[in-house]
mmCIF file of C-alpha atoms in Angstrom:
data_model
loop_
_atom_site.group_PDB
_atom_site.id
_atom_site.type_symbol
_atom_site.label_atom_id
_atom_site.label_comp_id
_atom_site.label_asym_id
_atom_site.label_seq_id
_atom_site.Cartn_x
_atom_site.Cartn_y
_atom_site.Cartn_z
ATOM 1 C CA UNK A 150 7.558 -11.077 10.875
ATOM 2 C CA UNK A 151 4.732 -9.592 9.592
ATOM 3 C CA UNK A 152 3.501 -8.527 12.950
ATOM 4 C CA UNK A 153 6.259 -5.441 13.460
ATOM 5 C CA UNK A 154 4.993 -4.190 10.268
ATOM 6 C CA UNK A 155 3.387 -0.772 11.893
ATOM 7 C CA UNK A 156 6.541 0.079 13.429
ATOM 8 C CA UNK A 157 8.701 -0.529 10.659
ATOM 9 C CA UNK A 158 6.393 1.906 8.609
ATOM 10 C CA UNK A 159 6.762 4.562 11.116
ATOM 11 C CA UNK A 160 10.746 4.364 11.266
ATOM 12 C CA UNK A 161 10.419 4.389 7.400
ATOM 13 C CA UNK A 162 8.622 8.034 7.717
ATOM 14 C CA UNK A 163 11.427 8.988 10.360
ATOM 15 C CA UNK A 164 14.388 7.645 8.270
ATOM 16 C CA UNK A 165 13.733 7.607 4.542
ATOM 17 C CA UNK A 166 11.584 10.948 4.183
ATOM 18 C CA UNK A 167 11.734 14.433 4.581
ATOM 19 C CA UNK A 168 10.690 17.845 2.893
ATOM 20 C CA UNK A 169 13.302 20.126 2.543
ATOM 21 C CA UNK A 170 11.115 23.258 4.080
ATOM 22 C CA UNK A 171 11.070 24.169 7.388
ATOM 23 C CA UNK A 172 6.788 24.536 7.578
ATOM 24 C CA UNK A 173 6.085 20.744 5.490
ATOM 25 C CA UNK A 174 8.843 19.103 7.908
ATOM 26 C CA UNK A 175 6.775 20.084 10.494
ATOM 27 C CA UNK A 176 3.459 19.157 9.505
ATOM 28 C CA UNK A 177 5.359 15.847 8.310
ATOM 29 C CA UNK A 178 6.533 15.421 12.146
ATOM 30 C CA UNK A 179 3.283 16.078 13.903
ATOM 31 C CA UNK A 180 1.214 13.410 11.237
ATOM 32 C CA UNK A 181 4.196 10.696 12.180
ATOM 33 C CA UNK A 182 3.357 11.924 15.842
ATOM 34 C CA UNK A 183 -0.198 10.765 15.506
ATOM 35 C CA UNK A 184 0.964 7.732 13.375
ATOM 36 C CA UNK A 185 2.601 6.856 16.717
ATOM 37 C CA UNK A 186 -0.570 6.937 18.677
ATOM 38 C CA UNK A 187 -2.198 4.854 16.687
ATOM 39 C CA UNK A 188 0.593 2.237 16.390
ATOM 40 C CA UNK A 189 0.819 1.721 20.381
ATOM 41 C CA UNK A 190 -2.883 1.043 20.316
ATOM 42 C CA UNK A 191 -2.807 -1.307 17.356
ATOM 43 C CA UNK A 192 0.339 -2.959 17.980
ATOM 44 C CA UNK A 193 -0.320 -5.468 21.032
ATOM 45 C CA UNK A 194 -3.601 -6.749 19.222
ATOM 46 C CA UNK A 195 -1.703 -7.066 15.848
ATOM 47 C CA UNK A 196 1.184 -9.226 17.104
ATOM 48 C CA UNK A 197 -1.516 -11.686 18.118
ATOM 49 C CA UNK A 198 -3.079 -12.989 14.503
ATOM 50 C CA UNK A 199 -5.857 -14.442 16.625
ATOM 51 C CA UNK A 200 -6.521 -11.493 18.203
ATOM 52 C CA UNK A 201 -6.171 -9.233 15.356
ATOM 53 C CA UNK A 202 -9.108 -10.794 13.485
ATOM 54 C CA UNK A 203 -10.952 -11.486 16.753
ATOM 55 C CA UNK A 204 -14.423 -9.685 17.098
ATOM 56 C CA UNK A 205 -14.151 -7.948 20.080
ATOM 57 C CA UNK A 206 -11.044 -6.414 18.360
ATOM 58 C CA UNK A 207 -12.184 -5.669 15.103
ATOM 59 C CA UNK A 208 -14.125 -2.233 15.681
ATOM 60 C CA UNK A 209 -10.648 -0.797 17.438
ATOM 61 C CA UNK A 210 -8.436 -2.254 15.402
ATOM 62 C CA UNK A 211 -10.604 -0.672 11.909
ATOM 63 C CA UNK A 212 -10.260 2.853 13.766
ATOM 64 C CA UNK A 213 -6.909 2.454 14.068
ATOM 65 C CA UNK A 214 -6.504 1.325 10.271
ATOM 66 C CA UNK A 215 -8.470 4.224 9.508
ATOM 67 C CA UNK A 216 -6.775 7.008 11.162
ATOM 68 C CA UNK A 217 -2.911 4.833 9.909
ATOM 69 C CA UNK A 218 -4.840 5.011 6.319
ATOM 70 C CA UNK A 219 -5.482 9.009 7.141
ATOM 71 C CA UNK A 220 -1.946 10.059 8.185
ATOM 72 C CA UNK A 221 -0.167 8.256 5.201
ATOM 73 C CA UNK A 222 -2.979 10.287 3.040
ATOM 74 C CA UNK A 223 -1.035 13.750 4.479
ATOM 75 C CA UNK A 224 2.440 12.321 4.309
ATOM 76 C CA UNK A 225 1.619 11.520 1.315
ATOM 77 C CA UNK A 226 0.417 15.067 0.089
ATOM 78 C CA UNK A 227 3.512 16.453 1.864
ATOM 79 C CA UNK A 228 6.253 14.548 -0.199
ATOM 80 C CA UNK A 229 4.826 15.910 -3.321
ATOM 81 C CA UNK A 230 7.950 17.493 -4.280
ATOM 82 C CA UNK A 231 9.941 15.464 -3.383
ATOM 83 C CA UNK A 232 11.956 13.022 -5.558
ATOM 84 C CA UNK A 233 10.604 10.651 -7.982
ATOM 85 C CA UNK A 234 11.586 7.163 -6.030
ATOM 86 C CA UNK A 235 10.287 9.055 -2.816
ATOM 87 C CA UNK A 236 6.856 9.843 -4.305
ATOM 88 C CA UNK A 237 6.094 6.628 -5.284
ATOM 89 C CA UNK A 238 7.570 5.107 -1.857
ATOM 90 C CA UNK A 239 4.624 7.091 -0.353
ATOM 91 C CA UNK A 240 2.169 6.329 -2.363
ATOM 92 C CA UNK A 241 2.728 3.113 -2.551
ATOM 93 C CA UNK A 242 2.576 2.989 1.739
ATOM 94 C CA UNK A 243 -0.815 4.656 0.939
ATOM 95 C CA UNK A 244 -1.980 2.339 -1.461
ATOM 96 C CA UNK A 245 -1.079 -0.741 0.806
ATOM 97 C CA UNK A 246 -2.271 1.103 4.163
ATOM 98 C CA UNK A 247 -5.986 1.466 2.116
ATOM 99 C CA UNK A 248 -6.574 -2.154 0.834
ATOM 100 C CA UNK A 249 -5.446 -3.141 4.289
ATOM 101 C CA UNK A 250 -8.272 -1.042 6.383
ATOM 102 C CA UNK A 251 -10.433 -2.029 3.236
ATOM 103 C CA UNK A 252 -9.426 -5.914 3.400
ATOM 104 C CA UNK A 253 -9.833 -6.082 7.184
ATOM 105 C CA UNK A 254 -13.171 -4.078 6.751
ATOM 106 C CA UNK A 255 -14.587 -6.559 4.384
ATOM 107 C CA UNK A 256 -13.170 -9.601 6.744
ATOM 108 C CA UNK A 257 -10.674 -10.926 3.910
ATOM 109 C CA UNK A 258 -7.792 -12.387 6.096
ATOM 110 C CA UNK A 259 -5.449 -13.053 3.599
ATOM 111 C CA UNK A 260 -5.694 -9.752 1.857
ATOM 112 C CA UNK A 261 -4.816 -7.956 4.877
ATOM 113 C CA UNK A 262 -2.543 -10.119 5.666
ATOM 114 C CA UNK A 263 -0.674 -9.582 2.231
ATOM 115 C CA UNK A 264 -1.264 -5.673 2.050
ATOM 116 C CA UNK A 265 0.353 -5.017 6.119
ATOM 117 C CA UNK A 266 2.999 -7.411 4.074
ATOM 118 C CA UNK A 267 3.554 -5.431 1.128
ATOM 119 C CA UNK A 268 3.871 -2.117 3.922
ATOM 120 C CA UNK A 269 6.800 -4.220 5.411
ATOM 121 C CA UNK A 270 8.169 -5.020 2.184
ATOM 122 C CA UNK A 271 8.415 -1.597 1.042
ATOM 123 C CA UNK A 272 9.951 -0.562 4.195
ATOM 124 C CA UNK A 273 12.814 -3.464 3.804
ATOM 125 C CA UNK A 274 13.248 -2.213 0.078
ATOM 126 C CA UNK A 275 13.987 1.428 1.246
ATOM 127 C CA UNK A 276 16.663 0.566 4.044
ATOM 128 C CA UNK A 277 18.685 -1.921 1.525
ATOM 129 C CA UNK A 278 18.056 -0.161 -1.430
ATOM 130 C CA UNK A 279 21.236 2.049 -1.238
ATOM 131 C CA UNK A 280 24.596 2.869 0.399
ATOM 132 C CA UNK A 281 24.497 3.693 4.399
ATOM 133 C CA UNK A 282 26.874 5.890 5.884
ATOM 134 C CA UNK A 283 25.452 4.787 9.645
ATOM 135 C CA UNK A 284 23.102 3.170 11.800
ATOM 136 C CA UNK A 285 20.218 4.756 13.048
ATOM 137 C CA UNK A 286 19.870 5.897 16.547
ATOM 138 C CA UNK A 287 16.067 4.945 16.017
ATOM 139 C CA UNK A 288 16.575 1.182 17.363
ATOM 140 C CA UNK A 289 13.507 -0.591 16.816
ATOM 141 C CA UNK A 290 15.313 -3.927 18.827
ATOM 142 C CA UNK A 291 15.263 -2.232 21.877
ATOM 143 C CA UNK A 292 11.756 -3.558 23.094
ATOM 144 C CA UNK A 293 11.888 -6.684 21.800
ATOM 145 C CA UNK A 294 13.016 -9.690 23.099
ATOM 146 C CA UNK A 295 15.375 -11.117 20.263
ATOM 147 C CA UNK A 296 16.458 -14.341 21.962
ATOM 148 C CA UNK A 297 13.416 -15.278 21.584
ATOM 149 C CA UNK A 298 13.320 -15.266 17.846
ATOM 150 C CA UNK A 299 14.981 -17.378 15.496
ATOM 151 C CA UNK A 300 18.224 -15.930 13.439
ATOM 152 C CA UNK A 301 16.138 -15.126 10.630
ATOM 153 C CA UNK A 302 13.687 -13.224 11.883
ATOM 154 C CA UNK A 303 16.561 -11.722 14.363
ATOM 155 C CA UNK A 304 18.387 -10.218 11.265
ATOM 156 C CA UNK A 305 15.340 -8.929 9.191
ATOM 157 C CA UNK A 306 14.398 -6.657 12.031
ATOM 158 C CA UNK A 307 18.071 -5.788 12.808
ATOM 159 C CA UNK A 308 17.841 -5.110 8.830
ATOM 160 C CA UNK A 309 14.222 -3.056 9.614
ATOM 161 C CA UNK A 310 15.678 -1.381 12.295
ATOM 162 C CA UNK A 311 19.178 -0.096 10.098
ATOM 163 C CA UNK A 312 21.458 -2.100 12.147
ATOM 164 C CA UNK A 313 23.240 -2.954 9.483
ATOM 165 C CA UNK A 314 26.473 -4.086 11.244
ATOM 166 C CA UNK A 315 24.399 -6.314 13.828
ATOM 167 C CA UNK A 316 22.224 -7.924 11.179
ATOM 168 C CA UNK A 317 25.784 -8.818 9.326
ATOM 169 C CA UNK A 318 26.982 -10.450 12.462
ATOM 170 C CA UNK A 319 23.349 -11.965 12.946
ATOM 171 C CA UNK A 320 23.770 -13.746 9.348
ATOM 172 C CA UNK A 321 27.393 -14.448 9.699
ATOM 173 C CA UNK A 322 26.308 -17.043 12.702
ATOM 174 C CA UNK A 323 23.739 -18.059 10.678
ATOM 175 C CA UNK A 324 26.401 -19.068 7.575
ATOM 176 C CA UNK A 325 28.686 -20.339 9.742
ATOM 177 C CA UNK A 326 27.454 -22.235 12.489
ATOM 178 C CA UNK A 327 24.145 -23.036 11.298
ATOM 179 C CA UNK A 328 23.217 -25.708 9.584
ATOM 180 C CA UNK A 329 21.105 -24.787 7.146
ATOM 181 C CA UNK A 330 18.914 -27.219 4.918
ATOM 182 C CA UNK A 331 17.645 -26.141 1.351
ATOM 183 C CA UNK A 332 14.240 -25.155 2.962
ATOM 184 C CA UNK A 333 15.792 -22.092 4.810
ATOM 185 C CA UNK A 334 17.898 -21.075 1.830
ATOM 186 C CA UNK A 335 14.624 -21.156 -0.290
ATOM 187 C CA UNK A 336 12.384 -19.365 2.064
ATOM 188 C CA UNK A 337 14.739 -17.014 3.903
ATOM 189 C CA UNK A 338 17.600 -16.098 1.401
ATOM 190 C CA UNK A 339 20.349 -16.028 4.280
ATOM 191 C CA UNK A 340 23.033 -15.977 1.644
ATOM 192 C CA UNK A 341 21.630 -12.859 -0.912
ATOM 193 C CA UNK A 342 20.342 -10.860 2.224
ATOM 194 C CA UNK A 343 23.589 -11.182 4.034
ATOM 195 C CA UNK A 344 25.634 -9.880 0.170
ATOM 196 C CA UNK A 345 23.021 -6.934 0.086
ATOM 197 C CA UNK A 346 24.148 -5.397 3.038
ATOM 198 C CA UNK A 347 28.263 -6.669 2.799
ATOM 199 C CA UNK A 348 27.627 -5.384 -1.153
ATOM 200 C CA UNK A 349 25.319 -2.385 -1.397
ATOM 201 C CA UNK A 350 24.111 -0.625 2.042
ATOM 202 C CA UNK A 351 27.471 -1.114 3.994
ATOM 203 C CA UNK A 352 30.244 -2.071 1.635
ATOM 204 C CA UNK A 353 32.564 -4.307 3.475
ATOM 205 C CA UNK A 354 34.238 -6.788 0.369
ATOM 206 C CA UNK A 355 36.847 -7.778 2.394
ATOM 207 C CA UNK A 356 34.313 -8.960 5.461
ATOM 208 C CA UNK A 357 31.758 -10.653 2.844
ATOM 209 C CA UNK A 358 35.279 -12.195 1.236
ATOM 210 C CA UNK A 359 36.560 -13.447 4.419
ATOM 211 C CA UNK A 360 33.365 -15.003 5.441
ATOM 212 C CA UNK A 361 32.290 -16.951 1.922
ATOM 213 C CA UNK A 362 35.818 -18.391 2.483
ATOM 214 C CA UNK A 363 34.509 -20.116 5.606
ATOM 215 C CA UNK A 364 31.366 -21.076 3.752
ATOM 216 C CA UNK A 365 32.810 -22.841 0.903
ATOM 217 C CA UNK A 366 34.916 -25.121 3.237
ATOM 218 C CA UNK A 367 31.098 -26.031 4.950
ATOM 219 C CA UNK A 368 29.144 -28.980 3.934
ATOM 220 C CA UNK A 369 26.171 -26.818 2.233
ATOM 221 C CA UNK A 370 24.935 -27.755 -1.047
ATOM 222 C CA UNK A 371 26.838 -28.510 -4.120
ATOM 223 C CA UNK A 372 24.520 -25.477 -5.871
ATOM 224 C CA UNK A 373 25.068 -22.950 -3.024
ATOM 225 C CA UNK A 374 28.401 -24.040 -3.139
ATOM 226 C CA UNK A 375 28.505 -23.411 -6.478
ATOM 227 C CA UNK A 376 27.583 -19.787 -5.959
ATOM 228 C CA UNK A 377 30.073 -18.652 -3.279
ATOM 229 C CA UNK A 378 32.661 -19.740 -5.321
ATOM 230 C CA UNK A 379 31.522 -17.262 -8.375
ATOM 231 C CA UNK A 380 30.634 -14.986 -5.913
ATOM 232 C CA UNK A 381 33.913 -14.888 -4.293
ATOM 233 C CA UNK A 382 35.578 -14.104 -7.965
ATOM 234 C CA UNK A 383 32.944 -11.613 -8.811
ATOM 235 C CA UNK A 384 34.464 -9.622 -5.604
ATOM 236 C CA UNK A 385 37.616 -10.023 -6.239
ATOM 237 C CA UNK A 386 36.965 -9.152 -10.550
ATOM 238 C CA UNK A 387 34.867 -5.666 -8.672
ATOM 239 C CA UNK A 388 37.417 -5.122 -6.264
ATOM 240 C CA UNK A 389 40.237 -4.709 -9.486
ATOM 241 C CA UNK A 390 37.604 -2.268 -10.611
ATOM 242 C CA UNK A 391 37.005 -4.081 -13.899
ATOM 243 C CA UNK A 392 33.808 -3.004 -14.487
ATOM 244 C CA UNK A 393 33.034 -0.720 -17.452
ATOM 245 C CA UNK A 394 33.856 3.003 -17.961
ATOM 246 C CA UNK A 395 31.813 6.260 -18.399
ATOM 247 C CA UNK A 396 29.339 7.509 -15.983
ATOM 248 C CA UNK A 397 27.487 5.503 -13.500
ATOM 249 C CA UNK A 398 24.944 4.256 -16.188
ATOM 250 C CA UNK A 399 27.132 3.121 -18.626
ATOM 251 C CA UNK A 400 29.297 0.988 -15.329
ATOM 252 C CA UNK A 401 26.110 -0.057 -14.223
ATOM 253 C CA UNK A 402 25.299 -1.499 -17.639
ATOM 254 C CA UNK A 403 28.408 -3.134 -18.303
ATOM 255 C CA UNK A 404 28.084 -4.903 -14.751
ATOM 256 C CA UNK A 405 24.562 -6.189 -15.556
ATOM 257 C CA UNK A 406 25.581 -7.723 -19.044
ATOM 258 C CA UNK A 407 28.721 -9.216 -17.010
ATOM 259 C CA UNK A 408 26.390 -10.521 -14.482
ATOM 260 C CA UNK A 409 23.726 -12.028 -16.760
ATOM 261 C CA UNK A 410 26.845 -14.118 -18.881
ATOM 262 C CA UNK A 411 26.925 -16.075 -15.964
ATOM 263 C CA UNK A 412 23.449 -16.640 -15.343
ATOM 264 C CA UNK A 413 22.024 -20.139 -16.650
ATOM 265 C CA UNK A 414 18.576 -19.007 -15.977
ATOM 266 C CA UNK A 415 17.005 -15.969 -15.539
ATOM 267 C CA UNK A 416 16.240 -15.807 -11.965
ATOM 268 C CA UNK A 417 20.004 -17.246 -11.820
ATOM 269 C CA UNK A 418 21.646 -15.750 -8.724
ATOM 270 C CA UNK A 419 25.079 -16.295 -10.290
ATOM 271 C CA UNK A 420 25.349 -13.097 -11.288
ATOM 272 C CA UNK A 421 24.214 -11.380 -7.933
ATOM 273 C CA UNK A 422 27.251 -9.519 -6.837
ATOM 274 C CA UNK A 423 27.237 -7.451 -10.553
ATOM 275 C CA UNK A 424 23.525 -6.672 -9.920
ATOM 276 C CA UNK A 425 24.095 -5.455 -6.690
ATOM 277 C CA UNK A 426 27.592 -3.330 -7.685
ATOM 278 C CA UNK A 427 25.286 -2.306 -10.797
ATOM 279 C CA UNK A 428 21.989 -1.453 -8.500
ATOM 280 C CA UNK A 429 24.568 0.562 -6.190
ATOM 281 C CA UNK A 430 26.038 2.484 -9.625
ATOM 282 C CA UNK A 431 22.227 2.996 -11.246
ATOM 283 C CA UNK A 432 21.241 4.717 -7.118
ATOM 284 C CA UNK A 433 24.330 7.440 -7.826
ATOM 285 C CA UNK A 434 23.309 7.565 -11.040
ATOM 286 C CA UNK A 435 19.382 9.295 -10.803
ATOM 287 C CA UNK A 436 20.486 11.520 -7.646
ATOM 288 C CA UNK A 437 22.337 13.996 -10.228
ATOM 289 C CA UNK A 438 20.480 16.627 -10.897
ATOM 290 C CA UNK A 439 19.165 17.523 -14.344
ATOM 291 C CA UNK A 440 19.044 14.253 -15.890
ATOM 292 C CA UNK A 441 16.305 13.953 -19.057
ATOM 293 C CA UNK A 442 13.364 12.130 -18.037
ATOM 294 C CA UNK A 443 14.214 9.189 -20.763
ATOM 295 C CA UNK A 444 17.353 8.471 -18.574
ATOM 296 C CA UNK A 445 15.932 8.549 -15.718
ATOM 297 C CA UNK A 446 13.501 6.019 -16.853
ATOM 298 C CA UNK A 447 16.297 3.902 -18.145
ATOM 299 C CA UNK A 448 18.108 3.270 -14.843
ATOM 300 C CA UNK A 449 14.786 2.962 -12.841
ATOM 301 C CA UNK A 450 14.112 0.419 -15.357
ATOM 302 C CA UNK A 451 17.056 -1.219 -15.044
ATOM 303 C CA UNK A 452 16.839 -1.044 -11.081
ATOM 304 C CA UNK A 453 13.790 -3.232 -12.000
ATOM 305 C CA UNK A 454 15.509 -5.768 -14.014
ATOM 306 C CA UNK A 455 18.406 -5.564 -11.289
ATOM 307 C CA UNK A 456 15.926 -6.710 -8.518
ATOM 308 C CA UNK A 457 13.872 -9.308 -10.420
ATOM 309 C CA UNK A 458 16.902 -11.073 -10.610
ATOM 310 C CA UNK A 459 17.907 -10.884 -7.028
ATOM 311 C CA UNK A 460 14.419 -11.657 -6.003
ATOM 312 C CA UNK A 461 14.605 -11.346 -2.531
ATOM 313 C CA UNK A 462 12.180 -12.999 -0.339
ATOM 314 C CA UNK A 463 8.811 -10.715 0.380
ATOM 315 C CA UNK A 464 10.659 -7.728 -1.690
ATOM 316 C CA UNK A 465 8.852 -7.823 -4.785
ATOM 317 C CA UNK A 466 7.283 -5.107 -4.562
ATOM 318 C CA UNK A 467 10.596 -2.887 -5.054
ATOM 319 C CA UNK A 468 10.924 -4.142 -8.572
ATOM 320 C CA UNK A 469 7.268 -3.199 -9.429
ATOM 321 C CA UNK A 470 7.797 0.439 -8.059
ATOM 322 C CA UNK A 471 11.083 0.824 -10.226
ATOM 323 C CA UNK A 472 8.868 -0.338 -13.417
ATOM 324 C CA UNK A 473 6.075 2.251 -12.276
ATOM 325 C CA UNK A 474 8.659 5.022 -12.030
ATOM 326 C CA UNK A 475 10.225 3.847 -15.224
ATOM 327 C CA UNK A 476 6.385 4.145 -17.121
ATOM 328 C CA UNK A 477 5.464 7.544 -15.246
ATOM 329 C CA UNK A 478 8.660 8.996 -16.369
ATOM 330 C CA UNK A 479 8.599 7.894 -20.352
ATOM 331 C CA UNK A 480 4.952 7.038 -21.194
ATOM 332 C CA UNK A 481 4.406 5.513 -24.513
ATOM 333 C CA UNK A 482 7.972 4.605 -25.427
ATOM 334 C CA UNK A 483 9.271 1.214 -25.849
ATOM 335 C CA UNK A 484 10.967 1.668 -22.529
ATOM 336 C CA UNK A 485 7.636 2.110 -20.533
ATOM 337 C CA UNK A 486 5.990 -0.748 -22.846
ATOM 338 C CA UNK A 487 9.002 -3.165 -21.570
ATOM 339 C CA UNK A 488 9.010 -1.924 -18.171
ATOM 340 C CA UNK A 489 5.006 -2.619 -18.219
ATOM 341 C CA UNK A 490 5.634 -6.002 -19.459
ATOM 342 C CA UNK A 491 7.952 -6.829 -16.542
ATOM 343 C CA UNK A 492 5.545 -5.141 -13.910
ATOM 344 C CA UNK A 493 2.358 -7.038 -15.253
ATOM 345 C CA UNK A 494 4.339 -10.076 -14.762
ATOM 346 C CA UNK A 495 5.521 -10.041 -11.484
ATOM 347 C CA UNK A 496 1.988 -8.815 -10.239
ATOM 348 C CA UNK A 497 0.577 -11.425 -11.777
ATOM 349 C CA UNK A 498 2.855 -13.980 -10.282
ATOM 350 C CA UNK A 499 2.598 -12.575 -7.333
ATOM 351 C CA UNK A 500 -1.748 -12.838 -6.999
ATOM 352 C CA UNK A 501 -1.346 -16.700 -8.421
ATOM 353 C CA UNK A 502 -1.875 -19.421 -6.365
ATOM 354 C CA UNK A 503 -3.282 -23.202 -6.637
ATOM 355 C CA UNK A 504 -6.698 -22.089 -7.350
ATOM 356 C CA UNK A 505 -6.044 -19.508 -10.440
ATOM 357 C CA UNK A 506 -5.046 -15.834 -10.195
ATOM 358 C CA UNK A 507 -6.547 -13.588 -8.074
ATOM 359 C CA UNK A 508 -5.964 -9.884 -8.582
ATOM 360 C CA UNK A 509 -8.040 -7.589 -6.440
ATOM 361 C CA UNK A 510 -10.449 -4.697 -7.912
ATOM 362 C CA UNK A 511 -8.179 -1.956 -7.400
ATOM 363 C CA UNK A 512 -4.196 -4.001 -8.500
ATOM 364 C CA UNK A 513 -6.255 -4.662 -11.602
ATOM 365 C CA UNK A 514 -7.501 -1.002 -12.174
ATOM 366 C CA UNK A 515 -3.657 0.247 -11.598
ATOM 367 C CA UNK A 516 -2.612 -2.297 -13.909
ATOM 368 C CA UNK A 517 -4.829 -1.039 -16.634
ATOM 369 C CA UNK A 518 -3.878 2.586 -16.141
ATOM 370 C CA UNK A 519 -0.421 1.374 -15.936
ATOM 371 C CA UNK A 520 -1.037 -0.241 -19.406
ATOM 372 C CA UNK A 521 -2.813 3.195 -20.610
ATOM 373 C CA UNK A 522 0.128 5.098 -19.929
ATOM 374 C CA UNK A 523 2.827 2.798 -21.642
ATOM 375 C CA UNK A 524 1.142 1.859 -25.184
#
């Protein structure tokens, strides 16, 4: 999957970004323009790991890094104002697009590997991170060949490409007439991907209701099982609207301490459907306008907590920009100190493997300024 991760990026620049004046939107359009280019150059040789890292490739494919590395540079200057969540969206496609060139520069596979990963993860994290009013007439599927892929990888890029209803369908044959062993629930997530789009970008209860109904009566695993059944009465409890009053902060609150009372464990997805019904609340929540700084930080804190709980395969990276956000926004408060705890964590995690932690020159010098700016 990691191979369509140049064209994700540029329907992330189409789709999820955009200065509101006339003479930036155009500069924005001819650097995605160029972007482009570079991508249907890159793109052939990149689907083919062998190739990609082959020598007679590798002097192309660093120009093409370069100039990718380049354009997210302007896009990057050209979001400036816009909001917080957006600014650190592009930067963070900067930061990953520079340790890739840099990683493939210095011939350190699985670096560049992880970096053209993270690119594709924060793509993923924009389209699900909120409520979706449509799909997108930009349809990335339309040049690939789909029955050629598995169901998982058919409904991430349906997901990629913001064919939501399609990618539902996609992991509705996958819950139902699949049958799927521990390893896929583990590695792909079939069931909390499928409840982030039925829950959060296209809310469809009654759909997601009708279709864990059919699950349960499957032979799946006495734990999954488990699951869909609280699942199905966390739905139903939402659907009765018994959730908390006040503003959106205060509801999203209340749905995060009713989720956590029935977790068992802290990466517990018991309590998934009140994270994502709270995640949903905490989104409506920082698009008001003239909101102090220390709320702010509170729900894009909280965002964080939401996601490390739902901990979504290859989406880690969303939680870490929410605790970033949460830092910028209230530096040297307990907030940012908690939200830097949680972020040094997960990074941490995340660069650990069976031969010690490895954390790369420049995630260790962001960690540290990170650290700076919250004690």
């Amino acid at each position: 999957m990691a191979r369509f991760i140049f064209v994700v990026f540029f329907s992330l620049l189409i789709q999820g970004f955009g200065p509101k004046d006339h003479a930036n939107s155009k500069k924005l359009k001819g650097q995605m323009h160029g972007l482009f280019s570079n991508l249907t150059v890159v793109m052939p040789i990149y689907l083919n790991p062998i190739e990609f890292f082959d020598e007679s490739n590798r002097k192309n494919v660093s120009k093409q890094l370069a100039d990718i590395h380049s354009r997210t540079v302007a896009i990057n200057s050209l979001l400036t104002k816009s909001d917080e969540e957006h600014q650190v969206l592009s930067s963070s496609l900067e930061h990953s697009a520079k340790m890739a060139l840099e990683s493939y520069n210095k011939g350190i596979k699985g670096q560049a590997n992880y970096f053209m990963g993270e690119m594709l993860d924060t793509c993923m994290s924009c389209h699900t991170s909120r409520l979706s009013k449509g799909d997108s007439p930009f349809d990335l599927t339309k040049n690939v060949d789909m029955e050629s892929l598995d169901g998982f990888s058919r409904a991430k890029i349906l997901t990629i490409s913001r064919r939501f209803d399609k990618a539902m369908a996609e992991y509705e044959d996958l819950l139902l007439k699949s049958d799927l062993t521990i390893s896929d629930i583990i590695h792909f997530d079939p069931f909390l991907n499928y409840l982030v789009l039925g829950v959060r970008v296209r809310p469809q209860m009654d759909r997601v209701i009708t279709t864990l109904q059919k699950v349960a009566a499957r032979p799946i695993p006495q734990s999954v099982k488990q699951d869909v059944k609280t699942w199905l009465a966390s739905m139903k409890d939402i659907q009765k609207k018994k959730w908390g009053v006040g503003n959106s902060l205060s509801q999203a609150r209340a749905l995060m301490k009713k989720g956590k009372e029935l977790m068992d464990y802290p990466r517990d997805q018991s309590g998934a459907i009140y994270y994502l019904e709270a995640s949903r609340k905490l989104k409506d929540f920082i698009s008001q306008e003239k909101l102090k700084n220390k709320d702010k930080a509170l729900a894009y804190l909280l965002m964080g907590k939401s996601e490390m709980v739902l901990g979504r395969p290859f989406l880690g990276v969303e939680a870490r920009r929410y605790f970033e956000t949460a830092i910028n926004m209230a530096p040297k408060t307990k907030m940012a100190q908690e939200a830097f705890k949680m972020y040094e964590e997960h990074i941490v995690f995340g660069y650990t493997g069976s031969s010690g932690l490895h954390l790369p020159e420049p995630e260790a010098e962001k960690l540290e300024n990170l650290r700076k700016r919250a004690y």
